[in-house]
PDB file of C-alpha atoms in Angstrom:
ATOM      1  CA  MET A  13      -0.287  -0.118   0.590  1.00  0.00           C
ATOM      2  CA  LEU A  14       1.243   3.290  -1.035  1.00  0.00           C
ATOM      3  CA  GLU A  15      -0.220   6.609   0.022  1.00  0.00           C
ATOM      4  CA  LEU A  16       1.787   9.642  -0.376  1.00  0.00           C
ATOM      5  CA  ARG A  17       0.032  13.066   0.663  1.00  0.00           C
ATOM      6  CA  LEU A  18       1.467  16.535  -1.162  1.00  0.00           C
ATOM      7  CA  VAL A  19       0.229  19.511   0.595  1.00  0.00           C
ATOM      8  CA  GLN A  20       1.899  21.700  -2.058  1.00  0.00           C
ATOM      9  CA  GLY A  21       0.142  19.974  -4.956  1.00  0.00           C
ATOM     10  CA  GLY A  22       1.128  22.511  -7.423  1.00  0.00           C
ATOM     11  CA  LEU A  23       4.664  21.520  -7.116  1.00  0.00           C
ATOM     12  CA  LEU A  24       4.262  18.056  -8.850  1.00  0.00           C
ATOM     13  CA  LYS A  25       2.676  19.550 -11.297  1.00  0.00           C
ATOM     14  CA  LYS A  26       5.731  21.909 -12.204  1.00  0.00           C
ATOM     15  CA  VAL A  27       7.999  18.252 -11.571  1.00  0.00           C
ATOM     16  CA  LEU A  28       5.715  16.679 -14.257  1.00  0.00           C
ATOM     17  CA  ASP A  29       6.038  20.027 -16.823  1.00  0.00           C
ATOM     18  CA  SER A  30      10.042  19.484 -16.371  1.00  0.00           C
ATOM     19  CA  LEU A  31      10.329  15.766 -16.972  1.00  0.00           C
ATOM     20  CA  LYS A  32       7.696  15.399 -19.759  1.00  0.00           C
ATOM     21  CA  ASP A  33       9.432  16.781 -22.564  1.00  0.00           C
ATOM     22  CA  LEU A  34      12.696  14.925 -21.660  1.00  0.00           C
ATOM     23  CA  VAL A  35      11.241  11.293 -20.917  1.00  0.00           C
ATOM     24  CA  ASN A  36       7.708   9.457 -22.536  1.00  0.00           C
ATOM     25  CA  ASP A  37       7.788   6.654 -19.932  1.00  0.00           C
ATOM     26  CA  ALA A  38       9.155   5.928 -16.704  1.00  0.00           C
ATOM     27  CA  ASN A  39       9.377   4.353 -13.305  1.00  0.00           C
ATOM     28  CA  PHE A  40       8.175   6.004  -9.931  1.00  0.00           C
ATOM     29  CA  ASP A  41      10.500   4.436  -7.071  1.00  0.00           C
ATOM     30  CA  CYS A  42       8.752   4.360  -4.251  1.00  0.00           C
ATOM     31  CA  SER A  43      10.717   3.627  -0.928  1.00  0.00           C
ATOM     32  CA  ALA A  44      10.631   4.831   2.937  1.00  0.00           C
ATOM     33  CA  THR A  45      13.664   7.512   1.486  1.00  0.00           C
ATOM     34  CA  GLY A  46      10.758   9.264  -0.843  1.00  0.00           C
ATOM     35  CA  PHE A  47       9.628   8.750  -4.274  1.00  0.00           C
ATOM     36  CA  SER A  48      12.109   8.924  -6.719  1.00  0.00           C
ATOM     37  CA  LEU A  49      12.874   8.640 -10.685  1.00  0.00           C
ATOM     38  CA  GLN A  50      15.226   7.973 -12.686  1.00  0.00           C
ATOM     39  CA  ALA A  51      15.115   7.849 -16.848  1.00  0.00           C
ATOM     40  CA  MET A  52      17.463   8.654 -20.152  1.00  0.00           C
ATOM     41  CA  ASP A  53      15.835  10.304 -23.071  1.00  0.00           C
ATOM     42  CA  SER A  54      15.408   8.196 -25.825  1.00  0.00           C
ATOM     43  CA  SER A  55      18.917   8.746 -27.252  1.00  0.00           C
ATOM     44  CA  HIS A  56      20.520   8.267 -24.273  1.00  0.00           C
ATOM     45  CA  VAL A  57      22.516  11.577 -24.047  1.00  0.00           C
ATOM     46  CA  ALA A  58      20.614  12.629 -20.906  1.00  0.00           C
ATOM     47  CA  LEU A  59      19.023  11.688 -17.527  1.00  0.00           C
ATOM     48  CA  VAL A  60      16.924  13.502 -15.162  1.00  0.00           C
ATOM     49  CA  ALA A  61      17.046  12.100 -11.401  1.00  0.00           C
ATOM     50  CA  LEU A  62      14.370  13.262  -9.275  1.00  0.00           C
ATOM     51  CA  LEU A  63      13.941  12.866  -5.408  1.00  0.00           C
ATOM     52  CA  LEU A  64      11.292  14.121  -3.170  1.00  0.00           C
ATOM     53  CA  ARG A  65      12.829  12.930   0.184  1.00  0.00           C
ATOM     54  CA  SER A  66       9.352  11.246   2.348  1.00  0.00           C
ATOM     55  CA  GLU A  67       9.395  14.231   5.091  1.00  0.00           C
ATOM     56  CA  GLY A  68       8.218  16.497   2.843  1.00  0.00           C
ATOM     57  CA  PHE A  69       5.308  14.810   2.591  1.00  0.00           C
ATOM     58  CA  GLU A  70       2.633  15.638   4.988  1.00  0.00           C
ATOM     59  CA  HIS A  71       1.405  11.490   5.029  1.00  0.00           C
ATOM     60  CA  TYR A  72       4.410   9.258   3.760  1.00  0.00           C
ATOM     61  CA  ARG A  73       3.220   5.519   3.690  1.00  0.00           C
ATOM     62  CA  CYS A  74       4.884   3.037   1.913  1.00  0.00           C
ATOM     63  CA  ASP A  75       4.665  -0.967   3.483  1.00  0.00           C
ATOM     64  CA  ARG A  76       7.285  -1.794   0.757  1.00  0.00           C
ATOM     65  CA  ASN A  77       9.197  -0.678  -2.331  1.00  0.00           C
ATOM     66  CA  LEU A  78       7.107  -0.215  -5.498  1.00  0.00           C
ATOM     67  CA  SER A  79       8.062   1.075  -8.798  1.00  0.00           C
ATOM     68  CA  LEU A  80       5.147   2.486 -10.330  1.00  0.00           C
ATOM     69  CA  GLY A  81       5.687   2.294 -14.396  1.00  0.00           C
ATOM     70  CA  MET A  82       3.900   5.462 -15.821  1.00  0.00           C
ATOM     71  CA  ASN A  83       3.660   7.409 -18.904  1.00  0.00           C
ATOM     72  CA  LEU A  84       4.516  11.082 -17.854  1.00  0.00           C
ATOM     73  CA  SER A  85       2.805  12.883 -20.912  1.00  0.00           C
ATOM     74  CA  ASN A  86      -0.444  11.311 -19.234  1.00  0.00           C
ATOM     75  CA  MET A  87       0.351  11.805 -15.856  1.00  0.00           C
ATOM     76  CA  ALA A  88       1.223  15.521 -16.520  1.00  0.00           C
ATOM     77  CA  LYS A  89      -2.290  15.418 -18.000  1.00  0.00           C
ATOM     78  CA  MET A  90      -4.203  14.123 -14.906  1.00  0.00           C
ATOM     79  CA  LEU A  91      -2.296  16.940 -12.917  1.00  0.00           C
ATOM     80  CA  LYS A  92      -2.999  19.540 -14.961  1.00  0.00           C
ATOM     81  CA  CYS A  93      -6.504  18.625 -13.720  1.00  0.00           C
ATOM     82  CA  ALA A  94      -5.372  19.317  -9.941  1.00  0.00           C
ATOM     83  CA  GLY A  95      -5.504  23.231  -9.075  1.00  0.00           C
ATOM     84  CA  ASN A  96      -1.931  24.999  -8.371  1.00  0.00           C
ATOM     85  CA  ASP A  97      -3.333  25.155  -4.528  1.00  0.00           C
ATOM     86  CA  ASP A  98      -4.667  21.681  -4.372  1.00  0.00           C
ATOM     87  CA  ILE A  99      -3.231  19.166  -1.778  1.00  0.00           C
ATOM     88  CA  VAL A 100      -2.717  16.108  -3.746  1.00  0.00           C
ATOM     89  CA  THR A 101      -2.427  12.634  -2.709  1.00  0.00           C
ATOM     90  CA  ILE A 102      -0.954   9.534  -4.853  1.00  0.00           C
ATOM     91  CA  LYS A 103      -2.472   5.923  -3.904  1.00  0.00           C
ATOM     92  CA  ALA A 104      -1.585   2.875  -5.441  1.00  0.00           C
ATOM     93  CA  ASP A 105      -2.053  -1.190  -3.723  1.00  0.00           C
ATOM     94  CA  ASP A 106       0.625  -3.027  -3.984  1.00  0.00           C
ATOM     95  CA  ALA A 107      -0.256  -5.207  -6.926  1.00  0.00           C
ATOM     96  CA  ALA A 108      -1.953  -2.151  -8.692  1.00  0.00           C
ATOM     97  CA  ASP A 109      -2.089  -2.181 -12.270  1.00  0.00           C
ATOM     98  CA  SER A 110      -3.493   1.711 -11.845  1.00  0.00           C
ATOM     99  CA  VAL A 111      -2.740   4.706 -10.037  1.00  0.00           C
ATOM    100  CA  THR A 112      -5.417   6.786  -8.051  1.00  0.00           C
ATOM    101  CA  PHE A 113      -4.231  11.066  -7.774  1.00  0.00           C
ATOM    102  CA  MET A 114      -6.799  12.604  -5.535  1.00  0.00           C
ATOM    103  CA  PHE A 115      -7.032  16.470  -5.465  1.00  0.00           C
ATOM    104  CA  GLU A 116      -8.512  18.262  -2.430  1.00  0.00           C
ATOM    105  CA  SER A 117      -9.272  21.845  -2.954  1.00  0.00           C
ATOM    106  CA  PRO A 118      -7.445  23.874  -0.080  1.00  0.00           C
ATOM    107  CA  ASN A 119     -10.779  24.575   1.947  1.00  0.00           C
ATOM    108  CA  GLN A 120     -12.014  21.332   1.431  1.00  0.00           C
ATOM    109  CA  ASP A 121     -14.968  22.026  -0.553  1.00  0.00           C
ATOM    110  CA  LYS A 122     -14.080  20.194  -4.031  1.00  0.00           C
ATOM    111  CA  ILE A 123     -12.345  16.168  -3.836  1.00  0.00           C
ATOM    112  CA  ALA A 124     -11.585  14.657  -7.289  1.00  0.00           C
ATOM    113  CA  ASP A 125      -9.806  11.305  -7.972  1.00  0.00           C
ATOM    114  CA  PHE A 126      -8.590  10.346 -11.448  1.00  0.00           C
ATOM    115  CA  ASP A 127      -7.232   6.639 -12.031  1.00  0.00           C
ATOM    116  CA  MET A 128      -4.555   6.247 -14.420  1.00  0.00           C
ATOM    117  CA  LYS A 129      -3.131   2.982 -16.029  1.00  0.00           C
ATOM    118  CA  LEU A 130       0.243   2.055 -14.865  1.00  0.00           C
ATOM    119  CA  MET A 131       2.437   0.104 -17.451  1.00  0.00           C
ATOM    120  CA  ASP A 132       5.721  -2.113 -17.107  1.00  0.00           C
ATOM    121  CA  ILE A 133       8.443  -0.234 -18.397  1.00  0.00           C
ATOM    122  CA  ASP A 134      11.978  -1.785 -18.882  1.00  0.00           C
ATOM    123  CA  SER A 135      14.549   0.738 -17.178  1.00  0.00           C
ATOM    124  CA  GLU A 136      18.061   1.110 -17.448  1.00  0.00           C
ATOM    125  CA  HIS A 137      19.403   2.379 -14.385  1.00  0.00           C
ATOM    126  CA  LEU A 138      22.866   3.751 -14.501  1.00  0.00           C
ATOM    127  CA  GLY A 139      25.132   4.308 -11.371  1.00  0.00           C
ATOM    128  CA  ILE A 140      25.937   7.619 -10.938  1.00  0.00           C
ATOM    129  CA  PRO A 141      29.168   7.985  -8.619  1.00  0.00           C
ATOM    130  CA  GLU A 142      29.546  11.219  -6.385  1.00  0.00           C
ATOM    131  CA  ALA A 143      31.965  13.555  -7.906  1.00  0.00           C
ATOM    132  CA  GLU A 144      33.924  16.087  -7.269  1.00  0.00           C
ATOM    133  CA  PHE A 145      33.590  19.195  -9.793  1.00  0.00           C
ATOM    134  CA  GLN A 146      36.357  21.338 -11.547  1.00  0.00           C
ATOM    135  CA  ALA A 147      33.651  24.607 -11.173  1.00  0.00           C
ATOM    136  CA  ILE A 148      30.275  24.628  -9.652  1.00  0.00           C
ATOM    137  CA  VAL A 149      27.939  28.204 -11.311  1.00  0.00           C
ATOM    138  CA  ARG A 150      24.912  28.607  -9.137  1.00  0.00           C
ATOM    139  CA  MET A 151      22.821  31.555 -10.880  1.00  0.00           C
ATOM    140  CA  PRO A 152      19.639  32.587 -11.150  1.00  0.00           C
ATOM    141  CA  SER A 153      17.250  29.991 -12.786  1.00  0.00           C
ATOM    142  CA  ALA A 154      15.785  32.548 -14.982  1.00  0.00           C
ATOM    143  CA  GLU A 155      19.016  33.795 -16.470  1.00  0.00           C
ATOM    144  CA  PHE A 156      20.160  30.427 -17.645  1.00  0.00           C
ATOM    145  CA  ALA A 157      17.047  30.143 -19.669  1.00  0.00           C
ATOM    146  CA  ARG A 158      16.983  32.945 -21.498  1.00  0.00           C
ATOM    147  CA  ILE A 159      20.915  32.334 -22.124  1.00  0.00           C
ATOM    148  CA  CYS A 160      19.881  29.123 -23.470  1.00  0.00           C
ATOM    149  CA  LYS A 161      16.902  30.479 -25.249  1.00  0.00           C
ATOM    150  CA  ASP A 162      18.803  33.079 -26.714  1.00  0.00           C
ATOM    151  CA  LEU A 163      21.891  31.362 -27.854  1.00  0.00           C
ATOM    152  CA  SER A 164      19.602  28.714 -29.036  1.00  0.00           C
ATOM    153  CA  THR A 165      18.529  30.874 -31.877  1.00  0.00           C
ATOM    154  CA  ILE A 166      22.005  31.527 -33.284  1.00  0.00           C
ATOM    155  CA  GLY A 167      23.272  27.693 -33.016  1.00  0.00           C
ATOM    156  CA  ASP A 168      22.884  24.176 -31.830  1.00  0.00           C
ATOM    157  CA  THR A 169      25.433  23.618 -29.220  1.00  0.00           C
ATOM    158  CA  VAL A 170      26.731  26.098 -26.268  1.00  0.00           C
ATOM    159  CA  VAL A 171      30.287  26.070 -25.084  1.00  0.00           C
ATOM    160  CA  ILE A 172      30.407  26.514 -21.017  1.00  0.00           C
ATOM    161  CA  SER A 173      33.786  27.797 -19.974  1.00  0.00           C
ATOM    162  CA  VAL A 174      34.833  28.494 -16.568  1.00  0.00           C
ATOM    163  CA  THR A 175      37.348  30.735 -15.448  1.00  0.00           C
ATOM    164  CA  LYS A 176      38.686  33.045 -13.569  1.00  0.00           C
ATOM    165  CA  GLU A 177      36.462  36.155 -15.378  1.00  0.00           C
ATOM    166  CA  GLY A 178      33.427  33.820 -14.788  1.00  0.00           C
ATOM    167  CA  VAL A 179      31.140  31.978 -16.525  1.00  0.00           C
ATOM    168  CA  LYS A 180      31.094  32.318 -20.674  1.00  0.00           C
ATOM    169  CA  PHE A 181      28.222  30.720 -22.711  1.00  0.00           C
ATOM    170  CA  SER A 182      29.696  30.547 -26.485  1.00  0.00           C
ATOM    171  CA  THR A 183      27.680  29.351 -29.307  1.00  0.00           C
ATOM    172  CA  ARG A 184      28.211  29.916 -33.124  1.00  0.00           C
ATOM    173  CA  GLY A 185      25.998  29.393 -36.321  1.00  0.00           C
ATOM    174  CA  ASP A 186      25.811  30.519 -39.955  1.00  0.00           C
ATOM    175  CA  ILE A 187      24.550  33.460 -38.975  1.00  0.00           C
ATOM    176  CA  GLY A 188      27.332  34.290 -36.658  1.00  0.00           C
ATOM    177  CA  THR A 189      28.628  34.059 -32.888  1.00  0.00           C
ATOM    178  CA  ALA A 190      27.279  34.958 -29.185  1.00  0.00           C
ATOM    179  CA  ASN A 191      29.272  35.127 -26.285  1.00  0.00           C
ATOM    180  CA  ILE A 192      27.362  35.992 -22.860  1.00  0.00           C
ATOM    181  CA  VAL A 193      29.517  36.270 -19.835  1.00  0.00           C
ATOM    182  CA  CYS A 194      28.338  36.249 -15.956  1.00  0.00           C
ATOM    183  CA  ARG A 195      30.558  37.104 -13.777  1.00  0.00           C
ATOM    184  CA  HIS A 196      30.317  35.815  -9.803  1.00  0.00           C
ATOM    185  CA  ASN A 197      28.040  38.713  -8.053  1.00  0.00           C
ATOM    186  CA  THR A 198      27.017  38.614  -4.750  1.00  0.00           C
ATOM    187  CA  SER A 199      26.025  42.370  -4.071  1.00  0.00           C
ATOM    188  CA  VAL A 200      22.610  41.955  -4.665  1.00  0.00           C
ATOM    189  CA  ASP A 201      19.116  42.738  -3.442  1.00  0.00           C
ATOM    190  CA  LYS A 202      18.278  39.171  -2.557  1.00  0.00           C
ATOM    191  CA  PRO A 203      20.370  35.837  -2.397  1.00  0.00           C
ATOM    192  CA  GLU A 204      18.573  34.535  -5.325  1.00  0.00           C
ATOM    193  CA  GLU A 205      19.871  37.009  -7.466  1.00  0.00           C
ATOM    194  CA  ALA A 206      23.248  36.113  -7.178  1.00  0.00           C
ATOM    195  CA  THR A 207      25.449  34.527  -9.204  1.00  0.00           C
ATOM    196  CA  ILE A 208      28.132  32.146  -7.326  1.00  0.00           C
ATOM    197  CA  ILE A 209      30.884  30.890  -9.125  1.00  0.00           C
ATOM    198  CA  GLU A 210      33.117  28.429  -7.329  1.00  0.00           C
ATOM    199  CA  MET A 211      36.425  27.078  -9.610  1.00  0.00           C
ATOM    200  CA  GLU A 212      39.059  24.949  -8.558  1.00  0.00           C
ATOM    201  CA  GLU A 213      40.452  24.604 -12.232  1.00  0.00           C
ATOM    202  CA  THR A 214      39.220  25.959 -15.667  1.00  0.00           C
ATOM    203  CA  VAL A 215      37.031  24.163 -17.300  1.00  0.00           C
ATOM    204  CA  SER A 216      35.264  24.023 -20.764  1.00  0.00           C
ATOM    205  CA  LEU A 217      32.680  21.804 -22.256  1.00  0.00           C
ATOM    206  CA  THR A 218      30.335  21.383 -25.102  1.00  0.00           C
ATOM    207  CA  PHE A 219      26.717  20.342 -24.395  1.00  0.00           C
ATOM    208  CA  ALA A 220      23.600  20.347 -27.311  1.00  0.00           C
ATOM    209  CA  LEU A 221      21.284  23.376 -26.574  1.00  0.00           C
ATOM    210  CA  ARG A 222      18.276  21.407 -27.155  1.00  0.00           C
ATOM    211  CA  TYR A 223      18.705  19.642 -24.206  1.00  0.00           C
ATOM    212  CA  MET A 224      19.590  22.687 -22.112  1.00  0.00           C
ATOM    213  CA  ASN A 225      16.372  23.873 -23.354  1.00  0.00           C
ATOM    214  CA  SER A 226      14.777  21.370 -22.293  1.00  0.00           C
ATOM    215  CA  PHE A 227      16.182  21.532 -19.030  1.00  0.00           C
ATOM    216  CA  THR A 228      14.844  25.009 -17.792  1.00  0.00           C
ATOM    217  CA  LYS A 229      11.565  23.297 -18.112  1.00  0.00           C
ATOM    218  CA  ALA A 230      11.957  22.815 -14.705  1.00  0.00           C
ATOM    219  CA  THR A 231      13.224  26.742 -14.093  1.00  0.00           C
ATOM    220  CA  PRO A 232       9.574  27.508 -12.196  1.00  0.00           C
ATOM    221  CA  LEU A 233      10.402  25.014  -9.622  1.00  0.00           C
ATOM    222  CA  ALA A 234      13.858  27.446  -8.366  1.00  0.00           C
ATOM    223  CA  ASN A 235      15.112  30.290  -8.135  1.00  0.00           C
ATOM    224  CA  GLN A 236      18.739  29.314  -8.939  1.00  0.00           C
ATOM    225  CA  VAL A 237      19.724  26.672 -10.491  1.00  0.00           C
ATOM    226  CA  THR A 238      23.712  24.791  -9.957  1.00  0.00           C
ATOM    227  CA  ILE A 239      26.077  24.027 -12.911  1.00  0.00           C
ATOM    228  CA  SER A 240      28.571  21.608 -11.897  1.00  0.00           C
ATOM    229  CA  LEU A 241      31.070  21.083 -14.265  1.00  0.00           C
ATOM    230  CA  SER A 242      34.289  18.457 -15.008  1.00  0.00           C
ATOM    231  CA  SER A 243      36.630  17.955 -17.747  1.00  0.00           C
ATOM    232  CA  ASP A 244      35.159  14.924 -19.852  1.00  0.00           C
ATOM    233  CA  LEU A 245      32.065  14.363 -17.412  1.00  0.00           C
ATOM    234  CA  PRO A 246      28.354  15.234 -17.915  1.00  0.00           C
ATOM    235  CA  VAL A 247      27.254  18.199 -16.897  1.00  0.00           C
ATOM    236  CA  VAL A 248      24.584  18.168 -13.512  1.00  0.00           C
ATOM    237  CA  VAL A 249      22.230  20.925 -14.169  1.00  0.00           C
ATOM    238  CA  GLU A 250      20.293  21.038 -10.662  1.00  0.00           C
ATOM    239  CA  TYR A 251      17.038  22.784  -8.952  1.00  0.00           C
ATOM    240  CA  LYS A 252      16.045  22.407  -5.595  1.00  0.00           C
ATOM    241  CA  VAL A 253      12.233  21.202  -5.377  1.00  0.00           C
ATOM    242  CA  ALA A 254      11.375  23.216  -2.420  1.00  0.00           C
ATOM    243  CA  GLU A 255      12.652  21.877   0.840  1.00  0.00           C
ATOM    244  CA  MET A 256      11.754  18.238  -0.050  1.00  0.00           C
ATOM    245  CA  GLY A 257      14.557  17.523  -2.693  1.00  0.00           C
ATOM    246  CA  HIS A 258      15.464  18.182  -6.145  1.00  0.00           C
ATOM    247  CA  ILE A 259      15.487  17.401  -9.821  1.00  0.00           C
ATOM    248  CA  ARG A 260      19.020  16.830 -11.570  1.00  0.00           C
ATOM    249  CA  PHE A 261      19.376  17.002 -15.328  1.00  0.00           C
ATOM    250  CA  TYR A 262      22.717  15.164 -16.748  1.00  0.00           C
ATOM    251  CA  LEU A 263      24.303  15.438 -19.912  1.00  0.00           C
ATOM    252  CA  ALA A 264      26.952  14.153 -21.970  1.00  0.00           C
ATOM    253  CA  PRO A 265      29.666  16.593 -23.304  1.00  0.00           C
ATOM    254  CA  LYS A 266      30.292  16.651 -27.376  1.00  0.00           C
ATOM    255  CA  ILE A 267      33.483  15.775 -28.116  1.00  0.00           C
ATOM    256  CA  GLU A 268      35.284  18.225 -29.659  1.00  0.00           C
ATOM    257  CA  GLU A 269      35.651  18.049 -33.492  1.00  0.00           C
TER     258      GLU A 269
ATOM    259  CA  ALA B   4      25.617  12.872 -33.750  1.00  0.00           C
ATOM    260  CA  ASP B   5      28.779  11.232 -34.137  1.00  0.00           C
ATOM    261  CA  ASN B   6      30.797  13.483 -31.586  1.00  0.00           C
ATOM    262  CA  GLN B   7      27.573  12.950 -29.220  1.00  0.00           C
ATOM    263  CA  PRO B   8      28.516  10.373 -27.162  1.00  0.00           C
ATOM    264  CA  ARG B   9      25.601   8.215 -24.657  1.00  0.00           C
ATOM    265  CA  LEU B  10      25.636   8.697 -20.899  1.00  0.00           C
ATOM    266  CA  SER B  11      26.366   4.973 -20.927  1.00  0.00           C
ATOM    267  CA  ALA B  12      30.162   6.216 -21.888  1.00  0.00           C
ATOM    268  CA  PHE B  13      30.607   7.569 -18.248  1.00  0.00           C
ATOM    269  CA  PHE B  14      28.092   5.935 -16.415  1.00  0.00           C
ATOM    270  CA  ALA B  15      27.863   2.317 -15.787  1.00  0.00           C
ATOM    271  CA  LEU B  16      24.682   0.043 -15.987  1.00  0.00           C
ATOM    272  CA  LYS B  17      23.011  -0.799 -12.481  1.00  0.00           C
TER     273      LYS B  17
END
């Protein structure tokens, strides 16, 4: 028996909106630790790892580890029917072939339940070791989204370089080139407007902008994004999910031609 | 594209 009650149901809507373009079908894994997911895009170039810790739920009952195979676009359709302020409860029996989403309005005057068919999904889990990164950039998530969107109008790839000057996002295309440099800046009115660059070594990596733009669908979840870079390793683009977890996107760097 | 490796080039299958 699984029963997860999330007071901030709107968070789950935002989580699904940030996943559904990258991944079609995925297994949600439920354990005592929390509600999690690891899935790759169809070309196995990008991966998303979601964790919503059990403590973040108002009620979290998971009698035994359970894996729920869901079509993310169908799940997003169902969650779209919840109000942004609704309390969302996810329910499933141990041997269930469906999952129930229950939506309660904040003043309890409307209660809806939606039942969605589950599916069997063969998923490959990758072991992702904890890594020390050469550079970690924390910046406003909206700024990062704007940069990725702007650069993708000019080129297909972005070179992200971190030096002591700051972080540079560069692209080139048929019409020309573009470079955007963001400097370390903590003298801001609000902490979420800061750009914090921690650099052990200079690093420069090339990534497909198509995936970066897909990751920025998570922008409504968090004011800040963390971009962790090391030579010859996938970049990690992380958004916090309130105080209860995170969504991390991994993208393999392109090999320099 | 040829210059785009897959994630399995970096992380092992569990």
